[in-house]
PDB file of C-alpha atoms in Angstrom:
ATOM      1  CA  MET B 534       0.195   0.081  -0.133  1.00  0.00           C
ATOM      2  CA  SER B 535       1.236   3.649  -0.398  1.00  0.00           C
ATOM      3  CA  ALA B 536       2.497   5.525   1.995  1.00  0.00           C
ATOM      4  CA  VAL B 537      -0.221   8.039   1.482  1.00  0.00           C
ATOM      5  CA  THR B 538      -3.930   7.480   0.411  1.00  0.00           C
ATOM      6  CA  THR B 539      -6.838   9.598   0.072  1.00  0.00           C
ATOM      7  CA  HIS B 540     -10.651   9.098  -0.001  1.00  0.00           C
ATOM      8  CA  VAL B 541     -12.917  12.175  -1.733  1.00  0.00           C
ATOM      9  CA  LEU B 542     -16.563  12.601  -0.845  1.00  0.00           C
ATOM     10  CA  ASP B 543     -18.966  14.424  -2.301  1.00  0.00           C
ATOM     11  CA  ALA B 544     -20.483  16.093   0.885  1.00  0.00           C
ATOM     12  CA  ALA B 545     -23.074  17.973  -1.246  1.00  0.00           C
ATOM     13  CA  LEU B 546     -24.276  14.838  -2.875  1.00  0.00           C
ATOM     14  CA  GLY B 547     -23.733  12.391   0.164  1.00  0.00           C
ATOM     15  CA  ARG B 548     -21.524   9.981  -2.181  1.00  0.00           C
ATOM     16  CA  PRO B 549     -18.228   9.315  -3.243  1.00  0.00           C
ATOM     17  CA  ALA B 550     -16.465  11.381  -5.484  1.00  0.00           C
ATOM     18  CA  ALA B 551     -15.229   9.360  -8.482  1.00  0.00           C
ATOM     19  CA  GLY B 552     -12.851  10.109 -11.390  1.00  0.00           C
ATOM     20  CA  ILE B 553     -10.949  13.243  -9.438  1.00  0.00           C
ATOM     21  CA  ALA B 554      -7.423  13.586 -10.850  1.00  0.00           C
ATOM     22  CA  VAL B 555      -4.956  13.496  -7.846  1.00  0.00           C
ATOM     23  CA  ARG B 556      -1.051  14.478  -7.624  1.00  0.00           C
ATOM     24  CA  LEU B 557       1.253  13.629  -4.803  1.00  0.00           C
ATOM     25  CA  GLU B 558       3.865  16.254  -4.569  1.00  0.00           C
ATOM     26  CA  ASP B 559       7.277  16.789  -2.392  1.00  0.00           C
ATOM     27  CA  ALA B 560       8.112  20.202  -0.761  1.00  0.00           C
ATOM     28  CA  ASP B 561       9.743  20.792  -4.020  1.00  0.00           C
ATOM     29  CA  GLY B 562       7.128  20.165  -5.984  1.00  0.00           C
ATOM     30  CA  ARG B 563       8.250  17.030  -7.675  1.00  0.00           C
ATOM     31  CA  GLU B 564       5.423  14.694  -8.517  1.00  0.00           C
ATOM     32  CA  LEU B 565       5.877  11.629  -6.657  1.00  0.00           C
ATOM     33  CA  GLY B 566       2.662   9.817  -7.795  1.00  0.00           C
ATOM     34  CA  ALA B 567      -0.518  10.354  -9.281  1.00  0.00           C
ATOM     35  CA  GLY B 568      -4.060   8.699 -10.133  1.00  0.00           C
ATOM     36  CA  ARG B 569      -7.723   9.015 -10.254  1.00  0.00           C
ATOM     37  CA  THR B 570     -10.326   8.205  -7.373  1.00  0.00           C
ATOM     38  CA  ASP B 571     -12.104   5.044  -8.160  1.00  0.00           C
ATOM     39  CA  ALA B 572     -15.986   4.247  -7.883  1.00  0.00           C
ATOM     40  CA  ASP B 573     -15.712   4.633  -3.980  1.00  0.00           C
ATOM     41  CA  GLY B 574     -13.730   7.874  -4.252  1.00  0.00           C
ATOM     42  CA  ARG B 575     -10.675   6.290  -3.195  1.00  0.00           C
ATOM     43  CA  ILE B 576      -6.802   5.975  -4.462  1.00  0.00           C
ATOM     44  CA  ARG B 577      -4.880   3.064  -2.826  1.00  0.00           C
ATOM     45  CA  ASP B 578      -1.901   3.334  -4.907  1.00  0.00           C
ATOM     46  CA  LEU B 579      -0.677   6.928  -5.006  1.00  0.00           C
ATOM     47  CA  GLY B 580       2.357   6.871  -4.536  1.00  0.00           C
ATOM     48  CA  PRO B 581       5.708   5.124  -2.979  1.00  0.00           C
ATOM     49  CA  ASP B 582       5.466   2.300  -0.391  1.00  0.00           C
ATOM     50  CA  ALA B 583       7.437   4.587   2.157  1.00  0.00           C
ATOM     51  CA  LEU B 584       8.529   8.425   2.168  1.00  0.00           C
ATOM     52  CA  PRO B 585      11.098  10.105   4.547  1.00  0.00           C
ATOM     53  CA  ALA B 586       9.791  12.437   7.116  1.00  0.00           C
ATOM     54  CA  GLY B 587       9.027  16.138   5.168  1.00  0.00           C
ATOM     55  CA  ASP B 588       6.444  18.019   4.131  1.00  0.00           C
ATOM     56  CA  TYR B 589       4.461  17.041   1.167  1.00  0.00           C
ATOM     57  CA  ALA B 590       0.857  17.837  -0.727  1.00  0.00           C
ATOM     58  CA  LEU B 591      -2.026  16.266  -2.686  1.00  0.00           C
ATOM     59  CA  THR B 592      -3.505  18.510  -5.343  1.00  0.00           C
ATOM     60  CA  PHE B 593      -7.249  17.385  -6.368  1.00  0.00           C
ATOM     61  CA  THR B 594      -8.482  18.777  -9.902  1.00  0.00           C
ATOM     62  CA  THR B 595     -11.811  19.614  -8.535  1.00  0.00           C
ATOM     63  CA  GLY B 596     -12.778  22.057 -11.352  1.00  0.00           C
ATOM     64  CA  ASP B 597     -12.969  19.313 -13.617  1.00  0.00           C
ATOM     65  CA  TYR B 598     -15.138  16.569 -11.878  1.00  0.00           C
ATOM     66  CA  PHE B 599     -17.452  19.477 -11.161  1.00  0.00           C
ATOM     67  CA  ALA B 600     -17.378  20.899 -14.688  1.00  0.00           C
ATOM     68  CA  GLU B 601     -18.031  17.169 -16.176  1.00  0.00           C
ATOM     69  CA  ARG B 602     -21.540  17.746 -13.723  1.00  0.00           C
ATOM     70  CA  GLY B 603     -22.629  21.038 -15.083  1.00  0.00           C
ATOM     71  CA  VAL B 604     -21.867  22.364 -11.675  1.00  0.00           C
ATOM     72  CA  ASP B 605     -20.080  25.732 -11.005  1.00  0.00           C
ATOM     73  CA  THR B 606     -17.513  25.639  -8.219  1.00  0.00           C
ATOM     74  CA  PHE B 607     -15.334  28.471  -6.632  1.00  0.00           C
ATOM     75  CA  TYR B 608     -12.389  25.788  -5.902  1.00  0.00           C
ATOM     76  CA  PRO B 609     -10.882  24.204  -9.599  1.00  0.00           C
ATOM     77  CA  GLN B 610      -8.163  22.661  -7.536  1.00  0.00           C
ATOM     78  CA  VAL B 611      -7.562  21.789  -3.941  1.00  0.00           C
ATOM     79  CA  ARG B 612      -4.306  21.841  -2.566  1.00  0.00           C
ATOM     80  CA  ILE B 613      -3.467  20.015   0.643  1.00  0.00           C
ATOM     81  CA  ALA B 614      -0.272  20.161   2.389  1.00  0.00           C
ATOM     82  CA  PHE B 615       0.635  18.113   5.180  1.00  0.00           C
ATOM     83  CA  ARG B 616       3.744  16.785   7.072  1.00  0.00           C
ATOM     84  CA  ILE B 617       5.152  13.471   7.618  1.00  0.00           C
ATOM     85  CA  ALA B 618       7.060  13.250  11.110  1.00  0.00           C
ATOM     86  CA  ASP B 619       7.140   9.339  11.275  1.00  0.00           C
ATOM     87  CA  PRO B 620       7.866   7.516   7.766  1.00  0.00           C
ATOM     88  CA  ASP B 621       6.699   4.313   9.645  1.00  0.00           C
ATOM     89  CA  GLN B 622       3.160   5.106   9.820  1.00  0.00           C
ATOM     90  CA  HIS B 623       0.420   5.127   6.751  1.00  0.00           C
ATOM     91  CA  HIS B 624      -0.866   8.626   6.350  1.00  0.00           C
ATOM     92  CA  HIS B 625      -4.362   8.926   4.895  1.00  0.00           C
ATOM     93  CA  VAL B 626      -5.612  12.490   3.751  1.00  0.00           C
ATOM     94  CA  PRO B 627      -9.432  12.573   3.066  1.00  0.00           C
ATOM     95  CA  LEU B 628     -11.319  15.515   1.417  1.00  0.00           C
ATOM     96  CA  LEU B 629     -14.803  16.431   1.831  1.00  0.00           C
ATOM     97  CA  LEU B 630     -15.845  18.206  -1.176  1.00  0.00           C
ATOM     98  CA  SER B 631     -18.558  20.725  -1.948  1.00  0.00           C
ATOM     99  CA  PRO B 632     -18.900  23.205  -4.782  1.00  0.00           C
ATOM    100  CA  PHE B 633     -18.021  25.997  -2.823  1.00  0.00           C
ATOM    101  CA  ALA B 634     -16.382  24.299   0.181  1.00  0.00           C
ATOM    102  CA  TYR B 635     -13.861  21.623   1.736  1.00  0.00           C
ATOM    103  CA  SER B 636     -12.592  20.066   4.482  1.00  0.00           C
ATOM    104  CA  THR B 637     -10.023  17.541   5.399  1.00  0.00           C
ATOM    105  CA  TYR B 638      -8.142  15.815   8.478  1.00  0.00           C
ATOM    106  CA  ARG B 639      -5.794  13.370   9.341  1.00  0.00           C
ATOM    107  CA  GLY B 640      -7.177  10.045   8.489  1.00  0.00           C
ATOM    108  CA  SER B 641      -6.165   6.138   9.331  1.00  0.00           C
TER     109      SER B 641
END
């Protein structure tokens, strides 16, 4: 399993957000992995199995997701920066999404 995984839920519809492109980057902006959310809104194989301690970011292409549904959005992209302090732990970064708001937290 990837060191970092994600799960996107469309909070406005109350269901998983399938087909969202996601990019994992290191602190210098280098791509470490990329993928699209599956039918359950998850990406389990996003990047390397292990990452050193440091700062990283996930960028979600939310504008395309909403455009495909004919929905206006204020956030064409959501970028979540986070820090890995313990490389031995798994890091799950969920995104709760709606056209005009989003929220995230450290998952397990």
